[in-house]
Tab-separated table of C-alpha atoms and ligand atoms in Angstrom:
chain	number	residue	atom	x	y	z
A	1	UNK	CA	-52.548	30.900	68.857
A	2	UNK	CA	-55.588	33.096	68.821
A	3	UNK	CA	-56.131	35.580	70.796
A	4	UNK	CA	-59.049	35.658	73.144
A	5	UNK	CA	-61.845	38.000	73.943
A	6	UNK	CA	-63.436	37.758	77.214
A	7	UNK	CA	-66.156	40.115	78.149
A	8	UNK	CA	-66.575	42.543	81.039
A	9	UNK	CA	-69.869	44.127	80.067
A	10	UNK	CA	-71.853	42.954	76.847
A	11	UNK	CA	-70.868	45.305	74.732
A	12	UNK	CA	-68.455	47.988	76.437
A	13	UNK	CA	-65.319	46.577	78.193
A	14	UNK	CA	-63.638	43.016	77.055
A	15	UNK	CA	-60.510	41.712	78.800
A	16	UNK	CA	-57.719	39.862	75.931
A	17	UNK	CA	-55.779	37.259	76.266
A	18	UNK	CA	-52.963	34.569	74.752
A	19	UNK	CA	-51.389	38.158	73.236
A	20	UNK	CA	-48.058	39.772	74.726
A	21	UNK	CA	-48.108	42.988	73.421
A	22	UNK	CA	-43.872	43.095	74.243
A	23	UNK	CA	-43.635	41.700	70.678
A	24	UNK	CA	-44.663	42.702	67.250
A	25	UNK	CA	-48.304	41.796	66.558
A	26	UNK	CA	-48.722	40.066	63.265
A	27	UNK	CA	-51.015	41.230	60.670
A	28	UNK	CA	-53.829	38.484	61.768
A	29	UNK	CA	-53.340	39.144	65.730
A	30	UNK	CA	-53.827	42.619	64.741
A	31	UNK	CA	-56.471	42.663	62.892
A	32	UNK	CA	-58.517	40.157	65.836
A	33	UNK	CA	-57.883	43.635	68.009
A	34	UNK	CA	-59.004	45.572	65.824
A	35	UNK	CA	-62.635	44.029	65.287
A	36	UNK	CA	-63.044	44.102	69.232
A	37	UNK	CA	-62.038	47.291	69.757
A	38	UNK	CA	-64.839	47.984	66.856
A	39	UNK	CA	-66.907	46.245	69.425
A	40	UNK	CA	-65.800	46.742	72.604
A	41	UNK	CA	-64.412	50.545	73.257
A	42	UNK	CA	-62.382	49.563	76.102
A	43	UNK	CA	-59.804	46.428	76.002
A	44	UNK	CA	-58.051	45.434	78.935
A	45	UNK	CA	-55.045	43.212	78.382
A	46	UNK	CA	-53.494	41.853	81.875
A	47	UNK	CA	-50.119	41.060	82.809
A	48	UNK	CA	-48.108	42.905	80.464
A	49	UNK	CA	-44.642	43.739	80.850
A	50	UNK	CA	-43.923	46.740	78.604
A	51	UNK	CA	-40.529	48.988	78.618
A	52	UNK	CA	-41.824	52.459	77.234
A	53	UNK	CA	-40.413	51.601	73.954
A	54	UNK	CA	-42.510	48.917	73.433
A	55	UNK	CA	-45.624	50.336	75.019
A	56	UNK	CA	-45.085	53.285	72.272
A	57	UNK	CA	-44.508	50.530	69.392
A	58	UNK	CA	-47.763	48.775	70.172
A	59	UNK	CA	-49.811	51.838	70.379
A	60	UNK	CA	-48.467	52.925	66.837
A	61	UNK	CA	-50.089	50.512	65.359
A	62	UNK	CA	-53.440	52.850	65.923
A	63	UNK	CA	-52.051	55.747	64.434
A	64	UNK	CA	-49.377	58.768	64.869
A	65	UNK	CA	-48.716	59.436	68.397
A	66	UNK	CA	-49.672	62.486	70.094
A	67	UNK	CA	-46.997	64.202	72.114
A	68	UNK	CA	-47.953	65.634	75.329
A	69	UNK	CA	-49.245	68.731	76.242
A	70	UNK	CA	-47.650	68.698	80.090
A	71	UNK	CA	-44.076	70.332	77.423
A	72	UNK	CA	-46.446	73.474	77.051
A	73	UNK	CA	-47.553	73.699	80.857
A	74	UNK	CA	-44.872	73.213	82.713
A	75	UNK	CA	-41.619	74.423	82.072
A	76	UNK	CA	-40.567	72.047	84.624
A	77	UNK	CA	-38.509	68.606	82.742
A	78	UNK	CA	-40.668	65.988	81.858
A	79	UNK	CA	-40.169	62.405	83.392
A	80	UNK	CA	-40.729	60.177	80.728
A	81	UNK	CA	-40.393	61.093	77.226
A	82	UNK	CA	-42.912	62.920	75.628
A	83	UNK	CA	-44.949	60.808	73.541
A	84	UNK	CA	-46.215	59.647	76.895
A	85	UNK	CA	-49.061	60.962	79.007
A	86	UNK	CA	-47.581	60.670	82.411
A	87	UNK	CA	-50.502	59.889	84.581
A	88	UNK	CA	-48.311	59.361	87.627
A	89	UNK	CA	-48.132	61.054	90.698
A	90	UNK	CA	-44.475	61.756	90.793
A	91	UNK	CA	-42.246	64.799	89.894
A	92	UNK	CA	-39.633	64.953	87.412
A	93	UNK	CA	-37.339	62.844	90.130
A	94	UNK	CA	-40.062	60.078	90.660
A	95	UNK	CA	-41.132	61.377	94.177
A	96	UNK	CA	-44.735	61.542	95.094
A	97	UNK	CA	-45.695	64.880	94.623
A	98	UNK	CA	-46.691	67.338	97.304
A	99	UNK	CA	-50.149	68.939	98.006
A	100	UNK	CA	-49.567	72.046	96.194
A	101	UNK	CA	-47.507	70.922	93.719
A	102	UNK	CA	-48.982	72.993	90.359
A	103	UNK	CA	-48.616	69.776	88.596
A	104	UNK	CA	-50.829	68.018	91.104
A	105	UNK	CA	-53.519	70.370	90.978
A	106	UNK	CA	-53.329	70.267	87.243
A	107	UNK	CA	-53.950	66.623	87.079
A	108	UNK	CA	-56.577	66.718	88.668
A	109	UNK	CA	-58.476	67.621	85.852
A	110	UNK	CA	-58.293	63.645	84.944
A	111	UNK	CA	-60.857	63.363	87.881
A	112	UNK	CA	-63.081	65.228	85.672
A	113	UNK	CA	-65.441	63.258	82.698
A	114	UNK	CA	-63.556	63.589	79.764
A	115	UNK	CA	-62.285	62.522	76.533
A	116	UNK	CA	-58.026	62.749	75.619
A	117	UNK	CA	-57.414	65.378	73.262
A	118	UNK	CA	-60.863	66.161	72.140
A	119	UNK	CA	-59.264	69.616	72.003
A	120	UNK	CA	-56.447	68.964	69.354
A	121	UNK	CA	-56.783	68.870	66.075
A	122	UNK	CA	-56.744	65.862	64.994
A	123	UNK	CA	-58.227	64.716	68.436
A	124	UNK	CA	-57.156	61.375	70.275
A	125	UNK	CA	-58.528	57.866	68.797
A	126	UNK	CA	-56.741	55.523	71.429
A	127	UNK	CA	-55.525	55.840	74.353
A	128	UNK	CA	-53.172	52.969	75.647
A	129	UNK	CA	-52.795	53.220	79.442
A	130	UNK	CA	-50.254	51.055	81.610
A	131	UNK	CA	-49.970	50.127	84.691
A	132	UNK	CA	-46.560	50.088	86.367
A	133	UNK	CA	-47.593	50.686	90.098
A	134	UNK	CA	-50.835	51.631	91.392
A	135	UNK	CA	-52.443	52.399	94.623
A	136	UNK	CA	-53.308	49.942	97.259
A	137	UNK	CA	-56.753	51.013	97.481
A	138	UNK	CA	-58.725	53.682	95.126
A	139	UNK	CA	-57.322	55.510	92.099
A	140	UNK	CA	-59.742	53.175	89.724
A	141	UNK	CA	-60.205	54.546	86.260
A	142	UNK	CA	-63.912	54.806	85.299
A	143	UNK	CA	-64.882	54.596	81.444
A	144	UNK	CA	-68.491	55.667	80.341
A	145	UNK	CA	-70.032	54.323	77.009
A	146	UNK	CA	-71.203	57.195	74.722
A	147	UNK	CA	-72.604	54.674	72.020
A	148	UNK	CA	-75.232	52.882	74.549
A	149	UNK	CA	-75.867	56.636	76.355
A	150	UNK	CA	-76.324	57.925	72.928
A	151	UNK	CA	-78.860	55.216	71.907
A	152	UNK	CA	-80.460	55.830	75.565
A	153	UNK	CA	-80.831	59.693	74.740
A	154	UNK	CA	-84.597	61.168	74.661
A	155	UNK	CA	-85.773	61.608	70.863
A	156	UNK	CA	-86.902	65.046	72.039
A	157	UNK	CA	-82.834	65.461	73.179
A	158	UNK	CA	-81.427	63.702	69.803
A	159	UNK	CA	-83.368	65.708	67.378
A	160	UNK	CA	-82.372	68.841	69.247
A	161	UNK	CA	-78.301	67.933	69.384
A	162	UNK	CA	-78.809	67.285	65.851
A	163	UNK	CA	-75.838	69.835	64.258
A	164	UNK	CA	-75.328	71.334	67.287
A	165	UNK	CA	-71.345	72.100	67.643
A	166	UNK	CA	-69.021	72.723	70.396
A	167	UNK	CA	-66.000	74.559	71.210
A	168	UNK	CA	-63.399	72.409	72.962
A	169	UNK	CA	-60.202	73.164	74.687
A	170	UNK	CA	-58.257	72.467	77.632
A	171	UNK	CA	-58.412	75.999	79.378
A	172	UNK	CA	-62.154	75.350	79.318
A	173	UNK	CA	-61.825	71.915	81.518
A	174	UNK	CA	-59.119	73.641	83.628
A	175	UNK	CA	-61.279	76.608	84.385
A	176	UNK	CA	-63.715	74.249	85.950
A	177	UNK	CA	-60.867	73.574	88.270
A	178	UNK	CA	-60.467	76.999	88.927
A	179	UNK	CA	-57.301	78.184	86.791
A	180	UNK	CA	-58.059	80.863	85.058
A	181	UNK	CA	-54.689	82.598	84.405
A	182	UNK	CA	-52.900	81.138	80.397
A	183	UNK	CA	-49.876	82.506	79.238
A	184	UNK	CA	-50.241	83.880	75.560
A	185	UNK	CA	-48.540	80.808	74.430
A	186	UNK	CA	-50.696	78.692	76.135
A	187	UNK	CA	-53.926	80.814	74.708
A	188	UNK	CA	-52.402	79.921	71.586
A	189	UNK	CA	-51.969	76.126	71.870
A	190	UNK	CA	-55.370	75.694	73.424
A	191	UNK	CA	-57.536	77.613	70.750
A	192	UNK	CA	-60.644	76.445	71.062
A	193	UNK	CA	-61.510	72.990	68.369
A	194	UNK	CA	-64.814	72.827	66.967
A	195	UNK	CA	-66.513	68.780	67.492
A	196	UNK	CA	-69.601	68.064	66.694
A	197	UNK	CA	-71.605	66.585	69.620
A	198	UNK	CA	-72.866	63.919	67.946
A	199	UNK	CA	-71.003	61.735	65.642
A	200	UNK	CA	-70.847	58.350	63.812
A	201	UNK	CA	-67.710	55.658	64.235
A	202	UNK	CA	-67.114	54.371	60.871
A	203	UNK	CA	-65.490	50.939	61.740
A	204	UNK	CA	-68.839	50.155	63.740
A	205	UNK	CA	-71.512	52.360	62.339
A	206	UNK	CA	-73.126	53.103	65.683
A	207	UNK	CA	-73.976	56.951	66.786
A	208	UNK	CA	-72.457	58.280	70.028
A	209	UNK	CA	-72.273	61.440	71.663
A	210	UNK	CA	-68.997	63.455	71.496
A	211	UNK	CA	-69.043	65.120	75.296
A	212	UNK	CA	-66.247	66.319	78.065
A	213	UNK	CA	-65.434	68.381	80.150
A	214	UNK	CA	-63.280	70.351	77.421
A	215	UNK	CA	-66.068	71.434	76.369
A	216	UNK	CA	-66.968	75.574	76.639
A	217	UNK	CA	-69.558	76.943	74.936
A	218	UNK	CA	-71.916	75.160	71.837
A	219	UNK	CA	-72.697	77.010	68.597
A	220	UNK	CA	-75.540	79.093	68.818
A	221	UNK	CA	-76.316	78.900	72.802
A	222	UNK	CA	-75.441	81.360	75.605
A	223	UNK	CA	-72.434	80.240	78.077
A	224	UNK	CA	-75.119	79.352	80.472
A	225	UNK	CA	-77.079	77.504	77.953
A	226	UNK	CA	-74.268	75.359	76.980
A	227	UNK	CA	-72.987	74.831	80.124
A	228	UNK	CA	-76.221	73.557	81.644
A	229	UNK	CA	-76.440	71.170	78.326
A	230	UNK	CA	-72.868	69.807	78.968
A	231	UNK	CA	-73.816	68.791	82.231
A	232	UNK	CA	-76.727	67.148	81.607
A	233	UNK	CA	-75.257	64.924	78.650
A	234	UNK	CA	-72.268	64.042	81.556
A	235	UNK	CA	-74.866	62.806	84.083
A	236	UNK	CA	-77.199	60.652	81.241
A	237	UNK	CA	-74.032	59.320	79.852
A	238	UNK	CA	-72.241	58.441	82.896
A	239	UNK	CA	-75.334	56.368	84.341
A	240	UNK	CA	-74.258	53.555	86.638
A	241	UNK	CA	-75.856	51.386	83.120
A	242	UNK	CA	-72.872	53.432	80.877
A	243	UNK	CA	-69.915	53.120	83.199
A	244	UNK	CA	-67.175	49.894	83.965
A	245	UNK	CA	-64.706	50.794	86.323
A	246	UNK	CA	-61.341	49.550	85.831
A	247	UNK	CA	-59.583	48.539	89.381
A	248	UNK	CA	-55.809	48.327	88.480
A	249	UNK	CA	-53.673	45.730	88.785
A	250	UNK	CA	-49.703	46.229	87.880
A	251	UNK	CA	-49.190	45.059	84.173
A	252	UNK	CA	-52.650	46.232	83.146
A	253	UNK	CA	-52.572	47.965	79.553
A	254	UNK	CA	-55.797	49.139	79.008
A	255	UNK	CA	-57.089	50.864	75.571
A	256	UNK	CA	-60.135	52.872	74.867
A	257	UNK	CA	-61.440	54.677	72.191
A	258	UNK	CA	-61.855	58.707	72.758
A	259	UNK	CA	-64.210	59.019	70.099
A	260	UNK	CA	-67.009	57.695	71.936
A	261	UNK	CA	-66.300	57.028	75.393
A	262	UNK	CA	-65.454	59.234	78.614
A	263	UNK	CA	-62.944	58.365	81.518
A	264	UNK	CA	-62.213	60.020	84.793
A	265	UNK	CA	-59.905	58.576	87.615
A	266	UNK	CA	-61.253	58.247	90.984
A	267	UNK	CA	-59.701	59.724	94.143
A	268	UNK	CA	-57.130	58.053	96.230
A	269	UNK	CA	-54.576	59.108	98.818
A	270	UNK	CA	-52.190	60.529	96.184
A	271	UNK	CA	-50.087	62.178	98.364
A	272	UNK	CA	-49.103	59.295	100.176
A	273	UNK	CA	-49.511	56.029	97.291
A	274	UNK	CA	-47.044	55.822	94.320
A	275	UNK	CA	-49.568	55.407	91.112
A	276	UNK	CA	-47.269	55.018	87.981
A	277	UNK	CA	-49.955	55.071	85.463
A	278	UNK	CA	-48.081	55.944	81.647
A	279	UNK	CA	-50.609	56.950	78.281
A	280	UNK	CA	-49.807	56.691	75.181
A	281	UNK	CA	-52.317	58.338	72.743
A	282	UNK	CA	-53.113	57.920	68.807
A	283	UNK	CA	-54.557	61.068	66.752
A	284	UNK	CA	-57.477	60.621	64.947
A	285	UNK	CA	-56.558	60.418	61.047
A	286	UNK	CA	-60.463	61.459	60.391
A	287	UNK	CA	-62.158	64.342	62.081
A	288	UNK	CA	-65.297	64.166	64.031
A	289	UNK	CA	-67.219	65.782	60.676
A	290	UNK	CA	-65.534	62.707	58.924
A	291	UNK	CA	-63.293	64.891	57.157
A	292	UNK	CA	-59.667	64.185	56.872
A	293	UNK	CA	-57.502	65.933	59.495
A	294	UNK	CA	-54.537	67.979	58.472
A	295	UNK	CA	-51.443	65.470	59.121
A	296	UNK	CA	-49.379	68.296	61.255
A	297	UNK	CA	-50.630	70.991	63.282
A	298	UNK	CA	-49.582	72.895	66.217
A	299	UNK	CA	-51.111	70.245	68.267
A	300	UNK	CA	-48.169	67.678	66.683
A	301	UNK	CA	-45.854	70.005	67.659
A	302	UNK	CA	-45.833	70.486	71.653
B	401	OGA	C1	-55.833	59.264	81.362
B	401	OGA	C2	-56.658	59.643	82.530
B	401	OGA	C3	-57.189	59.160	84.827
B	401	OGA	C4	-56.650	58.291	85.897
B	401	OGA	O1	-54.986	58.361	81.512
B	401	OGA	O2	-56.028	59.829	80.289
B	401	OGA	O3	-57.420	60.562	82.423
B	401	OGA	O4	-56.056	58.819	86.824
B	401	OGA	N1	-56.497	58.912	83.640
B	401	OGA	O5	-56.802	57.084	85.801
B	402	MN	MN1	-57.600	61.152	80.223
């Protein structure tokens, strides 16, 4: 049976169905994802029921997976194994985790607009994100479409991010939250990545802007400068006209493209609601200048 493709928005978010992603997609099933995901940046596919192993097998089929940077942050043990993203708010042990947990406050850089692994070289393509509990009420995930807020930009504001190029890294977006202190091997693990702010997606051809809160400083500007331009790309592209939010249901796998969309998570009472939310990211095989990535780097190696 075919699958089917149901949209959310015209062209942004698209819910699939008649697929169980527990199972091996054939080359025909996979291919029918493929061209929506080409059109659609965010897929939601319902009622899944995924061990990790097979939540990791499906996402392979989008390219190497990343491992995750929470190995270089915390020297606390991980809780699921480390090609997964734990989004959850639960230590090590699966408690919820208290106020000050360091972990918490470190997450909470998901609440800002951003891309996954826009800092890594190669930088995330797909991000696979499942649903194994979630909270009664808040903790939505919102997605923001950089194509349409792209095409939406001022001429005036395209010609002048024409070449412009930014430094990206994940001290910059934790700054914002106030850390400020990086251990030497953390310095060297986050070294800034230089992306391009805009950028074209091959398998569609469309233009989008390549913006997050990773972002530091922009070739050629003052810190100042760039930050002021960073946040006025975030507010045009995350218009109420860009963004779907995704309310959560348990079984929910939902996969977006990083090249050209942002995401944040909304608040909700985390220290009191389990939310077992578990990524699984792709690398890019093609950097944003559309030239091919170095297959290992220091990123690979976390
Ligand atoms: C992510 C992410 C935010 C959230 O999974 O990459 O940023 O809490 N999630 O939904
Ligand atoms: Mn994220």
């Amino acid at each position: 049976m075919a699958i089917s493709i149901f949209p959310v928005t015209p062209r942004f978010a698209a819910e699939v169905g008649d697929i169980n992603l527990s199972k091996p997609l054939d080359a025909a099933t996979l291919q029918a994802v493929r061209d929506g995901f080409a059109t659609y940046a965010v897929l939601v596919f319902p009622a899944q029921k995924l061990s990790v192993e097979q939540h990791l097998a499906f996402a392979s089929n989008f390219g190497p997976l990343e491992r995750t940077v929470q190995k270089t942050l915390h020297s606390e043990k991980l809780r699921v194994r480390e090609e997964i993203a734990d989004i959850a708010n639960m230590d090590a042990e699966g408690r919820i985790w208290k106020k000050d947990a360091r972990l918490r406050l470190f997450q909470m850089g998901n609440r800002l607009w951003h891309t996954d692994s826009s800092f890594k070289a190669p930088s995330g393509y797909a991000s696979m994100l499942y649903a194994r509990s979630v909270a009664p009420i808040g903790g939505h995930t919102e997605y923001a479409d950089m194509r349409a807020a792209c095409d939406a930009l001022p001429a005036t504001m395209k010609a002048r991010l024409q070449g412009l190029i930014a430094e990206h890294s994940l001290m910059y977006s934790r700054r914002r939250l106030g850390f400020t202190e990086f251990s030497p091997q953390e310095r060297a693990a986050f070294a800034p990545v230089l992306r391009p702010l805009l950028r074209r997606i091959p398998e569609s051809g469309r233009e989008t802007l390549y913006v997050a809160s990773h972002i530091g400083r922009i070739g050629g500007m003052t810190d100042a400068e760039s930050e002021a331009l960073v946040g006025e790309l975030i507010a045009h592209a995350t218009q109420r006209q860009f963004v779907y939010t995704h309310r959560w249901r348990v079984g929910d796998l939902v996969m977006w493209d990083n090249r050209c969309t942002m995401h944040r998570g909304t608040e909700y009472e985390d220290t009191r609601w389990p939310r077992d939310l578990q990524r699984a990211t792709t690398s890019d095989r093609i950097d944003a200048f559309g030239l091919l990535e170095r297959e290992s780097t220091a990123a690979a190696d976390y």
